[in-house]
Amino acid sequence: MNENADAARVAALRQQLREASHRYHVLDDPTIPDSEYDALLRELEALEAAHPELADPDSPTRRVGAPPSGRFEPVEHAIPMLSLGNAFSAAEVEDFVARIVKELGTAEPGPAEPVFSTEPKFDGLAISLRYEHGRFVLGATRGDGTTGENVTANLRTIKAIPLRLRGENPPAVLEVRGEVYMPLAGFEKYNAHALAHDEKPLANPRNGAAGSLRQLDPAVTARRPLAFYAYALGEVSPEVTLPPTHSQTLQWLRTLGFPVSNRVETARGASGLLDYFARIGAQRERLPFDIDGVVYKLDRYDQQRVMGFVARAPRWAIAHKFPAQEVATTVESIEVSVGRTGAVTPWVQMAPVQVGGVTVSRATLHNADQVARLDVRPGDTVIIRRAGDVIPEVVRVNLELRPHDAHGRPRHHAWRMPRHCPECDSAIEHIDGEVIARCTGGLVCPAQRKQSLLHFGSRRAMDIDGLGERFVDALVEYGYVHGIADLYRLTVEDFVAMKQRADEAAGEVPETVKAGKIATKWAENLVAAIAASRSTTLERLLFALGIREVGEATAKALARHFGALQPLLDADEAALQQVPDVGPVVATRIAHFFAEPHNRAAIAALREAGVHWPEVAPQRAQEGPLAGKTVVLTGALAALTRDEAKARLEALGAKVAGSVSKKTALVIAGSDAGSKLDKARELGIEVWDEARLLAFLADHA
Ligand code: I6G
């Protein structure tokens, strides 16, 4: 064959393979047998090898093209990836519909009644796919909604995700959002193979999907049976005229080559939604994938715009979750574990049971009060519950089945919190009026040290990939690590020696020498991941330090407000309270943390070990659109709590005051507002209702 004929054949094969893949993975309607697909793919591979000039990064042969990445780059979402509010009961769905009907002013029932689009909620991992001029250029996880991780190379291996949009004249920019999931058949097949080959099975399809996407080597992801379905749009370039409804958009996405659930319907009124919920619920067990509920969305975009958003969730959509699954099992023992802050949490060791497709043998009891309320004792039959990915918990004890001795007395006494920490033998302190008991051992307590390290290395903190529980346990147990900064001194040899020790202690042949030679690649990767984490941000560092009450959002607010570490170290409690979201309790925790000499020493040691972060200009709330304005909230708000509303207003620069005076610039009046509203009117102060506030917040989100 001559050059032109080869080029034509390459183009034809690519087209044929794309079509076959679309039929198989998207339409679920294969046209050619797998063997024929494989033969065509091999032919294309051979031609491409012979003609490097015909290379095309989006060729069907190139789904696994990228080499393993060291770590995932952050991706700022052009439009935030929101989460959905949840409904767990019919009443909550009725409230959802009633809110919408009220706000839109549409009578119910009747032709003006709003239409909802309804679809199953797949249990997987939310992702965003960006196409530019029809080519898949960037794929990211949701992350915190604002910033996700770049997992493009892994997403390219999922055959249900088109590398090119179908059709002519693709948009300049199109972002498609949806869920990556693992179909049940693929999950079972994967696990059967893993077990037969002495490999680790996946815990459940959802973890399987999430774990597969976070593989550093796309070739590993490619072997995982993942699928995708599209459910929403992100950024779309202005030349695109979108259909007027969500359900029509889904049809349009289908024509572009995306899989869309074929159980999408439209419904009116709460009764229509509940009917859909019941029908999907009845099919749930027979579906070829896991779902954890259904999603209702107001179908018309113009109506969605009227409803707007609260916090990070749309007010025009809701996820109606299936009830948590409950099963009975027996308690073997009641244990306690010690967390990062010394919190002592009781939990039960139980006879293993299956709940929602996962084998469970531990469930949390939360705290001593909860144990007392439930009166759980060893030998009891308990009902446990697991909802979504929440840790299983004990719901109640079946007292009729409690074991008794020959005298008819219960075989076990009521449980009491131990007086000493099971890890370090320090006293456990349980202050009256506080729910949580704490080990007083601080960093003397290995459990607290381990948890601090695990948290420090976790993804949202310093993001040290591979630093899991097993390694952290061994690092602390064998004395390799006392403080967090010690991590940065560890060498490949340290890790290999430590793992050999741990394997031997567990009575296993050291995995590192199984292949007849010492395998060090994993240790090299780990040392590289630790080294890479040296370059971080103030926000991550603050979260990683594990200051009580300082979660990701507060760490971000602190980093923004102060811009650098020193002014934060110098801040007193009053200065800390200027930070949006930081109240008196959190301010005290932060001030105490930084006043502790050993915490200051730990930070200095991190710096000495080369941990660094850029300093940025402080972004004080005084610079927001409400800067310098005093705002007063009065009456009841439906969509936000008072605290949320206060935090959101403060984040935009407002000072939120408790009473109306001449200095007040704005009053937000919820329902049943009383004297403050009267006074505001008297003084001629601007008054907004809740809808106006929400619209303003949405505009400045
Ligand atoms: O997490 C989600 C699951 C399913 C969604 C979603 C969805 O639609 C079927 N839709 C939206 C708009 C969001 N999350 C934010």
Short mmCIF file of N, CA and C and ligand atoms in Angstrom, two decimals, residues 81-84 119-122 126 142 179 229 231-232 246 295 297 312 314 316-317, ligand 1:
data_model
loop_
_atom_site.label_atom_id
_atom_site.label_comp_id
_atom_site.label_asym_id
_atom_site.label_seq_id
_atom_site.Cartn_x
_atom_site.Cartn_y
_atom_site.Cartn_z
N MET A 81 -17.64 23.59 41.40
CA MET A 81 -18.41 22.35 41.36
C MET A 81 -19.17 22.27 42.67
N LEU A 82 -20.46 22.43 42.58
CA LEU A 82 -21.27 22.51 43.79
C LEU A 82 -21.58 21.13 44.33
N SER A 83 -22.17 21.10 45.51
CA SER A 83 -22.71 19.82 45.96
C SER A 83 -24.22 19.99 46.10
N LEU A 84 -24.91 18.89 46.25
CA LEU A 84 -26.36 18.97 46.33
C LEU A 84 -26.80 18.85 47.78
N GLU A 119 -33.50 11.96 37.91
CA GLU A 119 -32.56 10.93 37.44
C GLU A 119 -31.94 10.20 38.62
N PRO A 120 -31.43 8.98 38.40
CA PRO A 120 -30.80 8.26 39.49
C PRO A 120 -29.50 8.95 39.91
N LYS A 121 -29.12 8.79 41.16
CA LYS A 121 -27.85 9.37 41.63
C LYS A 121 -26.83 8.24 41.74
N PHE A 122 -25.92 8.21 40.79
CA PHE A 122 -24.90 7.16 40.77
C PHE A 122 -23.96 7.34 41.94
N ALA A 126 -17.52 12.59 41.51
CA ALA A 126 -17.87 13.68 40.60
C ALA A 126 -16.61 14.21 39.90
N ARG A 142 -13.64 16.88 41.82
CA ARG A 142 -14.31 18.02 42.42
C ARG A 142 -13.40 18.73 43.44
N GLU A 179 -20.38 11.75 36.73
CA GLU A 179 -19.89 10.85 37.76
C GLU A 179 -19.12 9.69 37.11
N TYR A 229 -21.13 8.81 33.52
CA TYR A 229 -22.36 9.37 32.95
C TYR A 229 -22.37 10.87 33.23
N TYR A 231 -24.11 14.62 33.83
CA TYR A 231 -25.35 15.14 34.42
C TYR A 231 -25.44 16.66 34.50
N ALA A 232 -24.39 17.37 34.11
CA ALA A 232 -24.49 18.83 34.21
C ALA A 232 -23.41 19.49 33.36
N HIS A 246 -32.88 21.54 31.46
CA HIS A 246 -31.87 20.56 31.81
C HIS A 246 -32.07 19.26 31.03
N VAL A 295 -31.96 12.26 41.98
CA VAL A 295 -31.77 13.71 42.01
C VAL A 295 -32.95 14.38 41.30
N LYS A 297 -34.20 18.01 39.72
CA LYS A 297 -33.73 19.35 39.34
C LYS A 297 -34.88 20.09 38.68
N ARG A 312 -22.99 26.32 49.17
CA ARG A 312 -22.40 25.71 47.98
C ARG A 312 -23.39 24.82 47.24
N PRO A 314 -27.15 24.33 44.99
CA PRO A 314 -28.25 25.01 44.30
C PRO A 314 -29.55 24.84 45.07
N TRP A 316 -32.31 24.84 43.46
CA TRP A 316 -33.22 24.29 42.45
C TRP A 316 -33.05 22.79 42.27
N ALA A 317 -32.20 22.18 43.08
CA ALA A 317 -31.97 20.73 42.95
C ALA A 317 -31.79 20.13 44.33
O1 I6G B 1 -23.54 15.06 42.85
C1 I6G B 1 -24.45 15.06 41.88
C2 I6G B 1 -25.02 13.91 41.43
C3 I6G B 1 -25.95 13.93 40.42
C4 I6G B 1 -24.82 16.30 41.32
C5 I6G B 1 -25.79 16.33 40.29
C6 I6G B 1 -26.36 15.12 39.86
O2 I6G B 1 -27.26 15.21 38.90
C7 I6G B 1 -27.88 14.02 38.50
N1 I6G B 1 -26.15 17.52 39.75
C8 I6G B 1 -25.59 18.65 40.19
C9 I6G B 1 -26.02 19.94 39.60
C10 I6G B 1 -24.64 18.62 41.20
N2 I6G B 1 -24.25 17.47 41.76
C11 I6G B 1 -24.01 19.86 41.71
#
